[in-house]
PDB file of C-alpha atoms in Angstrom:
ATOM      1  CA  ALA G 987       0.000   0.000   0.000  1.00  0.00           C
ATOM      2  CA  GLN G 988       1.106   3.533  -0.690  1.00  0.00           C
ATOM      3  CA  LYS G 989       1.943   5.463   2.419  1.00  0.00           C
ATOM      4  CA  VAL G 990       3.857   8.529   3.571  1.00  0.00           C
ATOM      5  CA  THR G 991       5.131   8.863   7.117  1.00  0.00           C
ATOM      6  CA  GLN G 992       6.477  11.896   8.922  1.00  0.00           C
ATOM      7  CA  THR G 993       7.563  10.874  12.380  1.00  0.00           C
ATOM      8  CA  GLN G 994       8.548  14.295  13.678  1.00  0.00           C
ATOM      9  CA  THR G 995       5.468  16.013  15.054  1.00  0.00           C
ATOM     10  CA  SER G 996       7.222  19.239  15.982  1.00  0.00           C
ATOM     11  CA  ILE G 997      10.696  20.741  15.644  1.00  0.00           C
ATOM     12  CA  SER G 998      12.021  23.910  17.228  1.00  0.00           C
ATOM     13  CA  VAL G 999      15.161  25.646  15.971  1.00  0.00           C
ATOM     14  CA  VAL G1000      16.944  28.917  16.424  1.00  0.00           C
ATOM     15  CA  GLU G1001      16.864  31.380  13.563  1.00  0.00           C
ATOM     16  CA  LYS G1002      19.645  31.134  10.954  1.00  0.00           C
ATOM     17  CA  THR G1003      20.377  27.492  11.676  1.00  0.00           C
ATOM     18  CA  THR G1004      19.743  24.482   9.422  1.00  0.00           C
ATOM     19  CA  VAL G1005      16.882  22.076   9.999  1.00  0.00           C
ATOM     20  CA  THR G1006      16.094  18.694   8.467  1.00  0.00           C
ATOM     21  CA  MET G1007      12.606  17.215   8.386  1.00  0.00           C
ATOM     22  CA  ASP G1008      12.234  13.504   7.807  1.00  0.00           C
ATOM     23  CA  CYS G1009       9.846  11.675   5.523  1.00  0.00           C
ATOM     24  CA  VAL G1010       9.661   8.045   4.464  1.00  0.00           C
ATOM     25  CA  TYR G1011       7.305   6.561   1.924  1.00  0.00           C
ATOM     26  CA  GLU G1012       6.087   3.193   0.747  1.00  0.00           C
ATOM     27  CA  THR G1013       5.320   2.365  -2.854  1.00  0.00           C
ATOM     28  CA  ARG G1014       5.635  -0.450  -5.359  1.00  0.00           C
ATOM     29  CA  ASP G1015       5.710   1.953  -8.276  1.00  0.00           C
ATOM     30  CA  SER G1016       8.921   2.253 -10.238  1.00  0.00           C
ATOM     31  CA  SER G1017       8.176   5.877 -11.050  1.00  0.00           C
ATOM     32  CA  TYR G1018       6.743   8.385  -8.641  1.00  0.00           C
ATOM     33  CA  PHE G1019       7.123  11.967  -7.544  1.00  0.00           C
ATOM     34  CA  LEU G1020       7.790  13.373  -4.096  1.00  0.00           C
ATOM     35  CA  PHE G1021       6.687  16.810  -2.957  1.00  0.00           C
ATOM     36  CA  TRP G1022       7.019  19.065   0.036  1.00  0.00           C
ATOM     37  CA  TYR G1023       4.366  21.628   0.886  1.00  0.00           C
ATOM     38  CA  LYS G1024       4.244  24.363   3.495  1.00  0.00           C
ATOM     39  CA  GLN G1025       1.114  25.385   5.393  1.00  0.00           C
ATOM     40  CA  THR G1026       1.331  28.763   7.067  1.00  0.00           C
ATOM     41  CA  ALA G1027      -0.570  29.912  10.119  1.00  0.00           C
ATOM     42  CA  SER G1028      -3.191  31.447   7.846  1.00  0.00           C
ATOM     43  CA  GLY G1029      -3.931  27.985   6.480  1.00  0.00           C
ATOM     44  CA  GLU G1030      -2.499  28.588   3.040  1.00  0.00           C
ATOM     45  CA  ILE G1031      -0.752  25.545   1.549  1.00  0.00           C
ATOM     46  CA  VAL G1032       1.973  26.187  -1.001  1.00  0.00           C
ATOM     47  CA  PHE G1033       4.259  23.941  -2.980  1.00  0.00           C
ATOM     48  CA  LEU G1034       7.943  24.121  -2.105  1.00  0.00           C
ATOM     49  CA  ILE G1035       9.974  21.537  -3.967  1.00  0.00           C
ATOM     50  CA  ARG G1036       9.727  18.281  -5.920  1.00  0.00           C
ATOM     51  CA  GLN G1037      11.931  15.233  -6.405  1.00  0.00           C
ATOM     52  CA  ASP G1038      11.469  12.890  -9.347  1.00  0.00           C
ATOM     53  CA  SER G1039      12.125   9.279  -8.360  1.00  0.00           C
ATOM     54  CA  TYR G1040      14.229   8.587 -11.429  1.00  0.00           C
ATOM     55  CA  LYS G1041      16.610  11.465 -10.753  1.00  0.00           C
ATOM     56  CA  LYS G1042      19.668  10.870  -8.619  1.00  0.00           C
ATOM     57  CA  GLU G1043      20.433  14.537  -8.035  1.00  0.00           C
ATOM     58  CA  ASN G1044      18.834  16.114  -5.023  1.00  0.00           C
ATOM     59  CA  ALA G1045      16.453  18.929  -5.878  1.00  0.00           C
ATOM     60  CA  THR G1046      17.247  22.427  -4.635  1.00  0.00           C
ATOM     61  CA  VAL G1047      15.116  25.574  -4.681  1.00  0.00           C
ATOM     62  CA  GLY G1048      16.332  28.653  -2.862  1.00  0.00           C
ATOM     63  CA  HIS G1049      17.103  27.717   0.730  1.00  0.00           C
ATOM     64  CA  TYR G1050      15.195  24.439   0.414  1.00  0.00           C
ATOM     65  CA  SER G1051      16.922  21.233  -0.616  1.00  0.00           C
ATOM     66  CA  LEU G1052      16.116  17.565  -0.493  1.00  0.00           C
ATOM     67  CA  ASN G1053      18.017  14.556   0.754  1.00  0.00           C
ATOM     68  CA  PHE G1054      16.714  11.767  -1.456  1.00  0.00           C
ATOM     69  CA  GLN G1055      17.777   8.295  -0.401  1.00  0.00           C
ATOM     70  CA  LYS G1056      15.909   5.973  -2.703  1.00  0.00           C
ATOM     71  CA  PRO G1057      17.120   2.669  -1.189  1.00  0.00           C
ATOM     72  CA  LYS G1058      15.739   3.852   2.149  1.00  0.00           C
ATOM     73  CA  SER G1059      12.547   5.315   0.606  1.00  0.00           C
ATOM     74  CA  SER G1060      13.432   8.536   2.317  1.00  0.00           C
ATOM     75  CA  ILE G1061      13.018  12.154   1.227  1.00  0.00           C
ATOM     76  CA  GLY G1062      14.186  14.637   3.831  1.00  0.00           C
ATOM     77  CA  LEU G1063      13.629  18.382   3.517  1.00  0.00           C
ATOM     78  CA  ILE G1064      16.543  20.602   4.484  1.00  0.00           C
ATOM     79  CA  ILE G1065      16.047  24.284   5.182  1.00  0.00           C
ATOM     80  CA  THR G1066      19.234  26.272   5.530  1.00  0.00           C
ATOM     81  CA  ALA G1067      19.551  29.674   7.188  1.00  0.00           C
ATOM     82  CA  THR G1068      16.091  29.414   8.701  1.00  0.00           C
ATOM     83  CA  GLN G1069      14.022  32.538   9.166  1.00  0.00           C
ATOM     84  CA  ILE G1070      11.165  33.323  11.506  1.00  0.00           C
ATOM     85  CA  GLU G1071       8.782  33.203   8.565  1.00  0.00           C
ATOM     86  CA  ASP G1072       9.741  29.578   7.915  1.00  0.00           C
ATOM     87  CA  SER G1073       7.625  28.703  10.948  1.00  0.00           C
ATOM     88  CA  ALA G1074       4.835  26.559   9.533  1.00  0.00           C
ATOM     89  CA  VAL G1075       3.638  22.999   9.098  1.00  0.00           C
ATOM     90  CA  TYR G1076       5.491  21.076   6.414  1.00  0.00           C
ATOM     91  CA  PHE G1077       3.842  18.218   4.545  1.00  0.00           C
ATOM     92  CA  CYS G1078       5.578  15.526   2.575  1.00  0.00           C
ATOM     93  CA  ALA G1079       3.594  13.956  -0.268  1.00  0.00           C
ATOM     94  CA  MET G1080       3.997  11.254  -2.872  1.00  0.00           C
ATOM     95  CA  ARG G1081       2.189  11.131  -6.209  1.00  0.00           C
ATOM     96  CA  ASP G1082       2.081   7.716  -7.805  1.00  0.00           C
ATOM     97  CA  SER G1083       1.720   6.460 -11.363  1.00  0.00           C
ATOM     98  CA  ASN G1084      -2.078   6.620 -11.058  1.00  0.00           C
ATOM     99  CA  ASN G1085      -1.833  10.291 -10.089  1.00  0.00           C
ATOM    100  CA  ARG G1086      -3.081   9.576  -6.604  1.00  0.00           C
ATOM    101  CA  ILE G1087      -1.493  11.674  -3.882  1.00  0.00           C
ATOM    102  CA  PHE G1088      -0.575  10.550  -0.405  1.00  0.00           C
ATOM    103  CA  PHE G1089       0.255  13.036   2.341  1.00  0.00           C
ATOM    104  CA  GLY G1090       2.140  12.640   5.581  1.00  0.00           C
ATOM    105  CA  ASP G1091       0.704  14.025   8.791  1.00  0.00           C
ATOM    106  CA  GLY G1092       2.975  17.049   8.745  1.00  0.00           C
ATOM    107  CA  THR G1093       5.790  18.432  10.887  1.00  0.00           C
ATOM    108  CA  GLN G1094       5.340  21.678  12.793  1.00  0.00           C
ATOM    109  CA  LEU G1095       8.448  23.858  12.541  1.00  0.00           C
ATOM    110  CA  VAL G1096       8.979  26.660  15.018  1.00  0.00           C
ATOM    111  CA  VAL G1097      11.820  29.062  14.315  1.00  0.00           C
ATOM    112  CA  LYS G1098      12.798  31.147  17.335  1.00  0.00           C
ATOM    113  CA  PRO G1099      14.828  34.362  17.394  1.00  0.00           C
TER     114      PRO G1099
ATOM    115  CA  ASP Q1199      -3.418  33.966 -13.148  1.00  0.00           C
ATOM    116  CA  ALA Q1200      -6.178  33.184 -10.697  1.00  0.00           C
ATOM    117  CA  GLY Q1201      -5.477  30.428  -8.228  1.00  0.00           C
ATOM    118  CA  VAL Q1202      -7.979  27.999  -6.775  1.00  0.00           C
ATOM    119  CA  THR Q1203     -11.005  29.843  -5.446  1.00  0.00           C
ATOM    120  CA  GLN Q1204     -13.140  28.422  -2.686  1.00  0.00           C
ATOM    121  CA  THR Q1205     -16.375  29.855  -1.360  1.00  0.00           C
ATOM    122  CA  PRO Q1206     -17.518  30.513   1.220  1.00  0.00           C
ATOM    123  CA  ARG Q1207     -14.471  30.988   3.437  1.00  0.00           C
ATOM    124  CA  HIS Q1208     -16.511  30.289   6.536  1.00  0.00           C
ATOM    125  CA  GLU Q1209     -19.731  28.374   7.018  1.00  0.00           C
ATOM    126  CA  VAL Q1210     -21.763  27.784  10.128  1.00  0.00           C
ATOM    127  CA  ALA Q1211     -24.461  25.132   9.979  1.00  0.00           C
ATOM    128  CA  GLU Q1212     -26.940  23.590  12.336  1.00  0.00           C
ATOM    129  CA  LYS Q1213     -26.819  19.844  12.762  1.00  0.00           C
ATOM    130  CA  GLY Q1214     -28.875  18.170  10.059  1.00  0.00           C
ATOM    131  CA  GLN Q1215     -28.576  20.991   7.535  1.00  0.00           C
ATOM    132  CA  THR Q1216     -27.366  20.583   3.979  1.00  0.00           C
ATOM    133  CA  ILE Q1217     -24.404  22.676   2.976  1.00  0.00           C
ATOM    134  CA  ILE Q1218     -22.695  23.141  -0.364  1.00  0.00           C
ATOM    135  CA  LEU Q1219     -19.093  24.208  -0.703  1.00  0.00           C
ATOM    136  CA  LYS Q1220     -17.776  25.535  -3.967  1.00  0.00           C
ATOM    137  CA  CYS Q1221     -14.465  25.398  -5.784  1.00  0.00           C
ATOM    138  CA  GLU Q1222     -13.122  26.928  -8.968  1.00  0.00           C
ATOM    139  CA  PRO Q1223      -9.850  25.268 -10.023  1.00  0.00           C
ATOM    140  CA  VAL Q1224      -6.988  26.937 -11.810  1.00  0.00           C
ATOM    141  CA  SER Q1225      -7.920  27.414 -15.431  1.00  0.00           C
ATOM    142  CA  GLY Q1226      -6.666  24.540 -17.580  1.00  0.00           C
ATOM    143  CA  HIS Q1227      -6.122  22.112 -14.743  1.00  0.00           C
ATOM    144  CA  ASN Q1228      -7.473  18.596 -15.343  1.00  0.00           C
ATOM    145  CA  ASP Q1229      -7.303  17.184 -11.837  1.00  0.00           C
ATOM    146  CA  LEU Q1230      -9.349  18.348  -8.880  1.00  0.00           C
ATOM    147  CA  PHE Q1231      -9.187  17.137  -5.305  1.00  0.00           C
ATOM    148  CA  TRP Q1232     -11.320  17.712  -2.217  1.00  0.00           C
ATOM    149  CA  TYR Q1233      -9.713  17.226   1.180  1.00  0.00           C
ATOM    150  CA  ARG Q1234     -10.867  17.548   4.736  1.00  0.00           C
ATOM    151  CA  GLN Q1235      -8.308  18.761   7.249  1.00  0.00           C
ATOM    152  CA  THR Q1236      -8.490  18.340  11.002  1.00  0.00           C
ATOM    153  CA  LYS Q1237      -5.756  18.423  13.606  1.00  0.00           C
ATOM    154  CA  ILE Q1238      -6.419  14.837  14.598  1.00  0.00           C
ATOM    155  CA  GLN Q1239      -6.839  13.195  11.193  1.00  0.00           C
ATOM    156  CA  GLY Q1240      -4.703  15.505   9.083  1.00  0.00           C
ATOM    157  CA  LEU Q1241      -5.480  15.703   5.371  1.00  0.00           C
ATOM    158  CA  GLU Q1242      -8.146  13.208   4.310  1.00  0.00           C
ATOM    159  CA  LEU Q1243      -9.074  12.707   0.666  1.00  0.00           C
ATOM    160  CA  LEU Q1244     -12.768  13.112  -0.028  1.00  0.00           C
ATOM    161  CA  SER Q1245     -12.834  13.016  -3.832  1.00  0.00           C
ATOM    162  CA  TYR Q1246     -10.554  13.081  -6.848  1.00  0.00           C
ATOM    163  CA  PHE Q1247     -11.730  14.094 -10.334  1.00  0.00           C
ATOM    164  CA  ARG Q1248      -9.838  13.807 -13.576  1.00  0.00           C
ATOM    165  CA  SER Q1249     -11.275  15.719 -16.499  1.00  0.00           C
ATOM    166  CA  LYS Q1250     -14.607  15.868 -14.654  1.00  0.00           C
ATOM    167  CA  SER Q1251     -14.738  12.106 -14.091  1.00  0.00           C
ATOM    168  CA  LEU Q1252     -14.747  10.853 -10.525  1.00  0.00           C
ATOM    169  CA  MET Q1253     -11.615   8.771 -10.066  1.00  0.00           C
ATOM    170  CA  GLU Q1254     -11.616   8.222  -6.352  1.00  0.00           C
ATOM    171  CA  ASP Q1255     -14.215   8.649  -3.675  1.00  0.00           C
ATOM    172  CA  GLY Q1256     -12.959   8.542  -0.061  1.00  0.00           C
ATOM    173  CA  GLY Q1257     -14.609   5.373   1.234  1.00  0.00           C
ATOM    174  CA  ALA Q1258     -15.365   6.652   4.711  1.00  0.00           C
ATOM    175  CA  PHE Q1259     -17.148   9.706   3.327  1.00  0.00           C
ATOM    176  CA  LYS Q1260     -19.487   8.203   0.780  1.00  0.00           C
ATOM    177  CA  ASP Q1261     -22.707   8.251   2.726  1.00  0.00           C
ATOM    178  CA  ARG Q1262     -23.139  11.960   3.474  1.00  0.00           C
ATOM    179  CA  PHE Q1263     -20.550  13.575   1.248  1.00  0.00           C
ATOM    180  CA  LYS Q1264     -20.999  14.083  -2.462  1.00  0.00           C
ATOM    181  CA  ALA Q1265     -18.662  15.955  -4.746  1.00  0.00           C
ATOM    182  CA  GLU Q1266     -19.610  16.885  -8.266  1.00  0.00           C
ATOM    183  CA  MET Q1267     -17.856  18.514 -11.155  1.00  0.00           C
ATOM    184  CA  LEU Q1268     -20.432  19.886 -13.548  1.00  0.00           C
ATOM    185  CA  ASN Q1269     -17.865  21.499 -15.787  1.00  0.00           C
ATOM    186  CA  SER Q1270     -14.117  21.829 -15.913  1.00  0.00           C
ATOM    187  CA  SER Q1271     -14.138  25.109 -14.056  1.00  0.00           C
ATOM    188  CA  PHE Q1272     -16.480  24.415 -11.147  1.00  0.00           C
ATOM    189  CA  SER Q1273     -16.939  21.786  -8.483  1.00  0.00           C
ATOM    190  CA  THR Q1274     -19.182  21.435  -5.465  1.00  0.00           C
ATOM    191  CA  LEU Q1275     -19.024  19.412  -2.291  1.00  0.00           C
ATOM    192  CA  LYS Q1276     -22.358  18.700  -0.650  1.00  0.00           C
ATOM    193  CA  ILE Q1277     -22.611  17.478   2.914  1.00  0.00           C
ATOM    194  CA  GLN Q1278     -26.059  16.161   3.760  1.00  0.00           C
ATOM    195  CA  PRO Q1279     -26.996  16.010   6.573  1.00  0.00           C
ATOM    196  CA  THR Q1280     -24.253  17.746   8.504  1.00  0.00           C
ATOM    197  CA  GLU Q1281     -23.068  16.488  11.866  1.00  0.00           C
ATOM    198  CA  PRO Q1282     -20.912  18.243  14.492  1.00  0.00           C
ATOM    199  CA  LYS Q1283     -18.033  15.890  13.669  1.00  0.00           C
ATOM    200  CA  ASP Q1284     -17.941  17.408  10.189  1.00  0.00           C
ATOM    201  CA  SER Q1285     -16.490  20.593  11.646  1.00  0.00           C
ATOM    202  CA  ALA Q1286     -13.177  21.011   9.828  1.00  0.00           C
ATOM    203  CA  VAL Q1287     -11.426  22.898   7.070  1.00  0.00           C
ATOM    204  CA  TYR Q1288     -12.361  21.708   3.600  1.00  0.00           C
ATOM    205  CA  LEU Q1289      -9.691  22.201   0.988  1.00  0.00           C
ATOM    206  CA  CYS Q1290      -9.926  22.089  -2.760  1.00  0.00           C
ATOM    207  CA  ALA Q1291      -6.817  21.610  -4.898  1.00  0.00           C
ATOM    208  CA  SER Q1292      -6.173  21.322  -8.608  1.00  0.00           C
ATOM    209  CA  SER Q1293      -3.330  20.396 -10.921  1.00  0.00           C
ATOM    210  CA  PHE Q1294      -2.513  19.613 -14.503  1.00  0.00           C
ATOM    211  CA  GLY Q1295      -2.802  15.941 -15.337  1.00  0.00           C
ATOM    212  CA  GLY Q1296       0.330  13.925 -14.796  1.00  0.00           C
ATOM    213  CA  ALA Q1297       1.938  12.735 -11.606  1.00  0.00           C
ATOM    214  CA  GLN Q1298       4.810  15.177 -11.909  1.00  0.00           C
ATOM    215  CA  ASN Q1299       2.512  18.140 -11.461  1.00  0.00           C
ATOM    216  CA  THR Q1300       2.094  19.853  -8.147  1.00  0.00           C
ATOM    217  CA  LEU Q1301      -1.190  20.648  -6.490  1.00  0.00           C
ATOM    218  CA  TYR Q1302      -2.427  24.196  -6.085  1.00  0.00           C
ATOM    219  CA  PHE Q1303      -4.589  24.614  -3.012  1.00  0.00           C
ATOM    220  CA  GLY Q1304      -7.437  26.956  -2.344  1.00  0.00           C
ATOM    221  CA  ALA Q1305      -7.654  28.913   0.894  1.00  0.00           C
ATOM    222  CA  GLY Q1306     -10.196  26.465   2.262  1.00  0.00           C
ATOM    223  CA  THR Q1307     -13.652  26.670   3.798  1.00  0.00           C
ATOM    224  CA  ARG Q1308     -13.856  26.482   7.570  1.00  0.00           C
ATOM    225  CA  LEU Q1309     -17.058  24.651   8.492  1.00  0.00           C
ATOM    226  CA  SER Q1310     -18.534  24.729  11.962  1.00  0.00           C
ATOM    227  CA  VAL Q1311     -21.504  22.485  12.671  1.00  0.00           C
ATOM    228  CA  LEU Q1312     -23.411  23.306  15.835  1.00  0.00           C
TER     229      LEU Q1312
END
């Protein structure tokens, strides 16, 4: 069965440091896509970054990057130089070959001054 | 370009009422999703449409929840009859067809059932 698991419920970091959020997934598909989304306090959910399963290079967008470890079915999100406004809930998601989407339960990130 | 538009933003209903939530996807998007979000259950899929055809209907929600997509630019989610446990944020999202495409979410409708 397809499944996405985020084990970290909440993380607290000091501003300007680096944080890593974990995500593991289960799938039998040979091709799939992994996404990270951010939900702000207002409730808005926005797309951050995507990793294609067939690509070995880790995706990077701005101060977001991914740590894709395919043998471990793991896709960690790394945020460098965190800012107060990075405080939010971060969701990991997998989209399979049937276009279905599976979300993790989210990780609450708190960035403190 | 306009994003996903959901109306109303807030809805208050009495137990047993029928409510209809509305969603306008991003123009040109083929896929449309309805989710329910609560702190306890997280994001739960209610319905998934592809090119107006219902592809997936969240099993646990079939009896009182019905989503429809009358045309490619408009979808509704009907809850009938409402129960207090339906209090949640209802999110609509759309995307182009193809698994590589990201979802664009609407701002959501916050439903309170008294």
